[in-house]
């Protein structure tokens, strides 16, 4: 990931530099490059750069130079930052990577505007690539933007739906949301690398699919950590997702099980009682007893396997395919 | 404008239909097609459709079929709606076309999301056009999106700047903001029509310029109406812009004049006194005495002339050029 960051960074800096200075300053804060005073932030608030690495490896995997993927890498990093900025507003999340979210630091209006600026610049980065693949690359990004918005809409709507009975969120609906919200952009990163690297449509589609499965596996791990993760590692309070009443896969799949624990879980969650402290501990235990943790592990494993199978299915250069495989494993290699 | 609305409407309906149903419902409300219950709104809350008409006429003016411009017309209408939704959040404007703004009707988060959905769909509408001009069309839209964001950033920043002394907004800076915020999208509408109609780059550039001048003229008229407009016609309170402390062209150019009225105006505006009722009346009179109204009329006239000159400069089909000329005049034909 460091290699791709070094490769992509100059173009990313240039893209942010093309924004209006004020939105550029907020974008630099949102990217973790600077604090609110605009001074460089060495505190490691920067994202890991997973998406740009996937784009670069996507190009290399189809036998092209990683540098060919740079406009795609820039686009996916900017879209990722855009979605963090806007999602934090919608989800009322005041913290992002242990710092105030952009809307908290600069105000809601300016954060909306900066997200818009990033989105426009993301599309521009791709549209300016000369050559016959430009339209295909822009279409790929557009499909992902539509998926991201749908995923966020689904997620926001889940909040208003009941835990059980008619209208309850089904595990399959959760999976669809996660594919839109997390999988689509990872798939797009790999696909853009392949498109810009000149790969045939079939290879592009397979890499897109690999990235989607990776995203679903990643989300499943995230959901496990959101309940059972160590606050020292996750940076979030213990049982964070349960306290927020989030309808995540482990809980949904546990409730769908029909066991006695599932029934106890349903009774507790539909009681309207506030979930904190000892109650959260109890809910977590019930979810685990009802098989929610195991089923989510299996979900993650299944999608990681599917992602790897996809890599083997496409005719990829060996070294890049190996690097992708290592990256996939590394991404999921958190204590879950 | 009715003709182009009829031509574009099916594609616009289809584009909105491709959104997630929830964002689609909010988009339909934002477009003035429906009320918050989703029932068709015959109340005339719909926009005039200036931008789609410019796109259609842009194609016809270069000898193409107006239908060729439809994806461009859809894109500019969606971008316009996106910018209204997000700008109303940033400007804290609760009313739009005499109805609650989308953020007021559905909440800030959902309005942000709907704007994002519209923006993504706008780019998608263009990116899906088959043919060699797709990339050029997308680039044109991206440049406009960047301009819109810059214009909005400039406008938001004007609020924090002083009325006089160092850092005061100069009339030229206001003009730049208006070109970004209003001119760019009108220029883009004409340019997209021309691009999709297969026009050479030179013609595209001239039509883009015509649209920008039209936008500047339109904004100047809007600024006159914002101070001296009849509330019955504008739907806004008398002296609306003065009461809101908006730094518009008539006031800025009046203050730059150096007359005794300009000095009195400066004293009043920098006093920090709240501008309402009789004070707003007095400020309006001072702006007029200091020549602000006349200079803004001249500004509008100058840009309308420049827009018309541009039309004559390009080799356009006669009937479409005439229709454009009529449309330009009609747009500025409000009582100012």
Tab-separated table of N, CA and C in Angstrom, chain A residues 33-110:
chain	number	residue	atom	x	y	z
A	33	UNK	N	-4.593	15.003	5.783
A	33	UNK	CA	-3.283	15.560	5.438
A	33	UNK	C	-2.909	16.751	6.320
A	34	UNK	N	-3.918	17.413	6.883
A	34	UNK	CA	-3.658	18.661	7.602
A	34	UNK	C	-4.636	18.792	8.754
A	35	UNK	N	-4.301	19.639	9.715
A	35	UNK	CA	-5.264	19.930	10.772
A	35	UNK	C	-6.116	21.133	10.346
A	36	UNK	N	-6.986	21.599	11.229
A	36	UNK	CA	-7.897	22.675	10.812
A	36	UNK	C	-7.172	23.989	10.561
A	37	UNK	N	-5.935	24.109	11.058
A	37	UNK	CA	-5.169	25.330	10.784
A	37	UNK	C	-4.454	25.220	9.442
A	38	UNK	N	-4.615	24.078	8.768
A	38	UNK	CA	-3.978	23.903	7.466
A	38	UNK	C	-2.544	23.409	7.562
A	39	UNK	N	-2.044	23.216	8.794
A	39	UNK	CA	-0.669	22.719	8.926
A	39	UNK	C	-0.658	21.201	8.774
A	40	UNK	N	0.394	20.699	8.088
A	40	UNK	CA	0.455	19.267	7.819
A	40	UNK	C	0.300	18.459	9.099
A	41	UNK	N	-0.492	17.415	9.006
A	41	UNK	CA	-0.808	16.598	10.168
A	41	UNK	C	-0.019	15.298	10.092
A	42	UNK	N	1.003	15.157	10.918
A	42	UNK	CA	1.796	13.927	10.881
A	42	UNK	C	1.191	12.863	11.780
A	43	UNK	N	0.019	13.139	12.323
A	43	UNK	CA	-0.556	12.271	13.364
A	43	UNK	C	-1.164	10.995	12.848
A	44	UNK	N	-1.023	10.724	11.555
A	44	UNK	CA	-1.529	9.452	11.044
A	44	UNK	C	-3.043	9.402	10.966
A	45	UNK	N	-3.675	10.554	10.656
A	45	UNK	CA	-5.131	10.562	10.512
A	45	UNK	C	-5.524	10.166	9.097
A	46	UNK	N	-4.512	9.857	8.302
A	46	UNK	CA	-4.774	9.541	6.904
A	46	UNK	C	-5.326	8.129	6.771
A	47	UNK	N	-6.168	7.917	5.769
A	47	UNK	CA	-6.701	6.587	5.510
A	47	UNK	C	-5.585	5.666	5.032
A	48	UNK	N	-5.907	4.376	4.983
A	48	UNK	CA	-4.877	3.408	4.625
A	48	UNK	C	-4.580	3.407	3.125
A	49	UNK	N	-5.518	3.923	2.344
A	49	UNK	CA	-5.279	3.954	0.901
A	49	UNK	C	-5.546	2.614	0.235
A	50	UNK	N	-6.495	1.863	0.781
A	50	UNK	CA	-6.827	0.547	0.223
A	50	UNK	C	-7.287	0.682	-1.228
A	51	UNK	N	-8.136	1.684	-1.463
A	51	UNK	CA	-8.753	1.797	-2.779
A	51	UNK	C	-7.743	2.143	-3.877
A	52	UNK	N	-6.824	3.066	-3.560
A	52	UNK	CA	-5.822	3.378	-4.570
A	52	UNK	C	-4.904	2.173	-4.829
A	53	UNK	N	-4.626	1.394	-3.782
A	53	UNK	CA	-3.784	0.205	-3.974
A	53	UNK	C	-4.481	-0.797	-4.887
A	54	UNK	N	-5.800	-0.967	-4.701
A	54	UNK	CA	-6.545	-1.887	-5.558
A	54	UNK	C	-6.516	-1.414	-7.011
A	55	UNK	N	-6.640	-0.119	-7.227
A	55	UNK	CA	-6.607	0.401	-8.603
A	55	UNK	C	-5.253	0.120	-9.255
A	56	UNK	N	-4.186	0.416	-8.526
A	56	UNK	CA	-2.842	0.201	-9.078
A	56	UNK	C	-2.609	-1.283	-9.355
A	57	UNK	N	-2.974	-2.136	-8.391
A	57	UNK	CA	-2.792	-3.577	-8.593
A	57	UNK	C	-3.706	-4.108	-9.697
A	58	UNK	N	-4.878	-3.478	-9.859
A	58	UNK	CA	-5.790	-3.872	-10.935
A	58	UNK	C	-5.140	-3.701	-12.296
A	59	UNK	N	-4.421	-2.575	-12.470
A	59	UNK	CA	-3.725	-2.337	-13.740
A	59	UNK	C	-2.573	-3.326	-13.907
A	60	UNK	N	-1.787	-3.496	-12.838
A	60	UNK	CA	-0.633	-4.405	-12.926
A	60	UNK	C	-1.079	-5.843	-13.164
A	61	UNK	N	-2.213	-6.195	-12.578
A	61	UNK	CA	-2.700	-7.567	-12.733
A	61	UNK	C	-3.061	-7.891	-14.177
A	62	UNK	N	-3.414	-6.871	-14.957
A	62	UNK	CA	-3.733	-7.131	-16.373
A	62	UNK	C	-2.528	-6.821	-17.266
A	63	UNK	N	-1.359	-6.715	-16.653
A	63	UNK	CA	-0.133	-6.578	-17.422
A	63	UNK	C	0.237	-5.158	-17.797
A	64	UNK	N	-0.489	-4.176	-17.245
A	64	UNK	CA	-0.173	-2.779	-17.556
A	64	UNK	C	0.731	-2.193	-16.472
A	65	UNK	N	1.173	-0.996	-16.720
A	65	UNK	CA	1.984	-0.282	-15.740
A	65	UNK	C	1.048	0.283	-14.672
A	66	UNK	N	1.441	0.179	-13.422
A	66	UNK	CA	0.631	0.718	-12.336
A	66	UNK	C	0.316	2.192	-12.533
A	67	UNK	N	1.225	2.895	-13.200
A	67	UNK	CA	1.035	4.331	-13.408
A	67	UNK	C	-0.202	4.613	-14.265
A	68	UNK	N	-0.575	3.646	-15.133
A	68	UNK	CA	-1.776	3.823	-15.965
A	68	UNK	C	-3.032	3.974	-15.112
A	69	UNK	N	-2.983	3.411	-13.904
A	69	UNK	CA	-4.176	3.400	-13.048
A	69	UNK	C	-4.321	4.672	-12.233
A	70	UNK	N	-3.302	5.550	-12.286
A	70	UNK	CA	-3.306	6.690	-11.357
A	70	UNK	C	-4.591	7.534	-11.404
A	71	UNK	N	-5.108	7.888	-12.602
A	71	UNK	CA	-6.367	8.680	-12.585
A	71	UNK	C	-7.515	7.926	-11.917
A	72	UNK	N	-7.545	6.619	-12.079
A	72	UNK	CA	-8.577	5.806	-11.428
A	72	UNK	C	-8.362	5.766	-9.920
A	73	UNK	N	-7.110	5.662	-9.507
A	73	UNK	CA	-6.781	5.641	-8.080
A	73	UNK	C	-7.182	6.966	-7.436
A	74	UNK	N	-6.893	8.059	-8.129
A	74	UNK	CA	-7.279	9.383	-7.624
A	74	UNK	C	-8.802	9.455	-7.493
A	75	UNK	N	-9.485	8.985	-8.532
A	75	UNK	CA	-10.949	9.057	-8.538
A	75	UNK	C	-11.542	8.291	-7.356
A	76	UNK	N	-11.083	7.059	-7.119
A	76	UNK	CA	-11.691	6.276	-6.039
A	76	UNK	C	-11.348	6.833	-4.658
A	77	UNK	N	-10.146	7.369	-4.499
A	77	UNK	CA	-9.814	7.977	-3.200
A	77	UNK	C	-10.673	9.227	-2.954
A	78	UNK	N	-10.877	10.027	-4.000
A	78	UNK	CA	-11.703	11.232	-3.842
A	78	UNK	C	-13.156	10.856	-3.569
A	79	UNK	N	-13.658	9.838	-4.275
A	79	UNK	CA	-15.043	9.403	-4.039
A	79	UNK	C	-15.182	8.859	-2.614
A	80	UNK	N	-14.185	8.109	-2.158
A	80	UNK	CA	-14.229	7.581	-0.796
A	80	UNK	C	-14.290	8.741	0.218
A	81	UNK	N	-13.464	9.740	0.002
A	81	UNK	CA	-13.440	10.890	0.928
A	81	UNK	C	-14.760	11.651	0.864
A	82	UNK	N	-15.270	11.867	-0.346
A	82	UNK	CA	-16.593	12.482	-0.516
A	82	UNK	C	-17.635	11.730	0.301
A	83	UNK	N	-17.637	10.398	0.193
A	83	UNK	CA	-18.710	9.653	0.863
A	83	UNK	C	-18.547	9.701	2.382
A	84	UNK	N	-17.305	9.718	2.876
A	84	UNK	CA	-17.112	9.861	4.324
A	84	UNK	C	-17.660	11.207	4.806
A	85	UNK	N	-17.345	12.268	4.062
A	85	UNK	CA	-17.796	13.615	4.461
A	85	UNK	C	-19.316	13.702	4.530
A	86	UNK	N	-19.974	13.213	3.460
A	86	UNK	CA	-21.436	13.329	3.414
A	86	UNK	C	-22.108	12.329	4.360
A	87	UNK	N	-21.570	11.107	4.441
A	87	UNK	CA	-22.179	10.105	5.335
A	87	UNK	C	-22.101	10.559	6.790
A	88	UNK	N	-20.987	11.170	7.181
A	88	UNK	CA	-20.867	11.623	8.573
A	88	UNK	C	-21.940	12.654	8.909
A	89	UNK	N	-22.303	13.475	7.931
A	89	UNK	CA	-23.398	14.439	8.145
A	89	UNK	C	-24.709	13.681	8.350
A	90	UNK	N	-24.978	12.753	7.431
A	90	UNK	CA	-26.264	12.036	7.459
A	90	UNK	C	-26.388	11.159	8.697
A	91	UNK	N	-25.257	10.551	9.103
A	91	UNK	CA	-25.301	9.620	10.239
A	91	UNK	C	-25.092	10.347	11.561
A	92	UNK	N	-24.883	11.669	11.488
A	92	UNK	CA	-24.644	12.457	12.695
A	92	UNK	C	-23.421	11.936	13.460
A	93	UNK	N	-22.422	11.476	12.704
A	93	UNK	CA	-21.175	10.992	13.316
A	93	UNK	C	-20.222	12.172	13.507
A	94	UNK	N	-19.911	12.470	14.757
A	94	UNK	CA	-19.091	13.652	15.042
A	94	UNK	C	-17.602	13.358	14.955
A	95	UNK	N	-17.231	12.093	15.008
A	95	UNK	CA	-15.813	11.730	14.985
A	95	UNK	C	-15.490	10.861	13.776
A	96	UNK	N	-14.317	11.069	13.238
A	96	UNK	CA	-13.822	10.255	12.123
A	96	UNK	C	-12.309	10.118	12.348
A	97	UNK	N	-11.835	8.911	12.431
A	97	UNK	CA	-10.420	8.649	12.721
A	97	UNK	C	-9.919	9.469	13.912
A	98	UNK	N	-10.697	9.403	14.986
A	98	UNK	CA	-10.337	10.068	16.245
A	98	UNK	C	-10.208	11.592	16.170
A	99	UNK	N	-10.696	12.186	15.097
A	99	UNK	CA	-10.715	13.657	15.011
A	99	UNK	C	-12.145	14.089	14.730
A	100	UNK	N	-12.475	15.376	14.990
A	100	UNK	CA	-13.818	15.841	14.619
A	100	UNK	C	-14.055	15.634	13.120
A	101	UNK	N	-15.235	15.152	12.778
A	101	UNK	CA	-15.591	15.011	11.356
A	101	UNK	C	-15.567	16.406	10.706
A	102	UNK	N	-15.478	16.432	9.358
A	102	UNK	CA	-15.373	17.717	8.662
A	102	UNK	C	-16.558	18.624	8.997
A	103	UNK	N	-17.771	18.076	9.043
A	103	UNK	CA	-18.940	18.925	9.318
A	103	UNK	C	-18.874	19.487	10.736
A	104	UNK	N	-18.237	18.733	11.644
A	104	UNK	CA	-18.119	19.197	13.022
A	104	UNK	C	-17.045	20.295	13.102
A	105	UNK	N	-16.007	20.141	12.321
A	105	UNK	CA	-14.889	21.087	12.371
A	105	UNK	C	-15.183	22.370	11.598
A	106	UNK	N	-15.924	22.267	10.488
A	106	UNK	CA	-16.119	23.428	9.600
A	106	UNK	C	-17.575	23.838	9.426
A	107	UNK	N	-18.501	23.026	9.886
A	107	UNK	CA	-19.919	23.327	9.671
A	107	UNK	C	-20.518	22.430	8.602
A	108	UNK	N	-21.826	22.209	8.691
A	108	UNK	CA	-22.495	21.289	7.769
A	108	UNK	C	-22.433	21.786	6.320
A	109	UNK	N	-22.801	23.044	6.107
A	109	UNK	CA	-22.811	23.587	4.743
A	109	UNK	C	-21.467	23.440	4.056
A	110	UNK	N	-20.393	23.926	4.680
A	110	UNK	CA	-19.070	23.776	4.064
A	110	UNK	C	-18.686	22.315	3.812
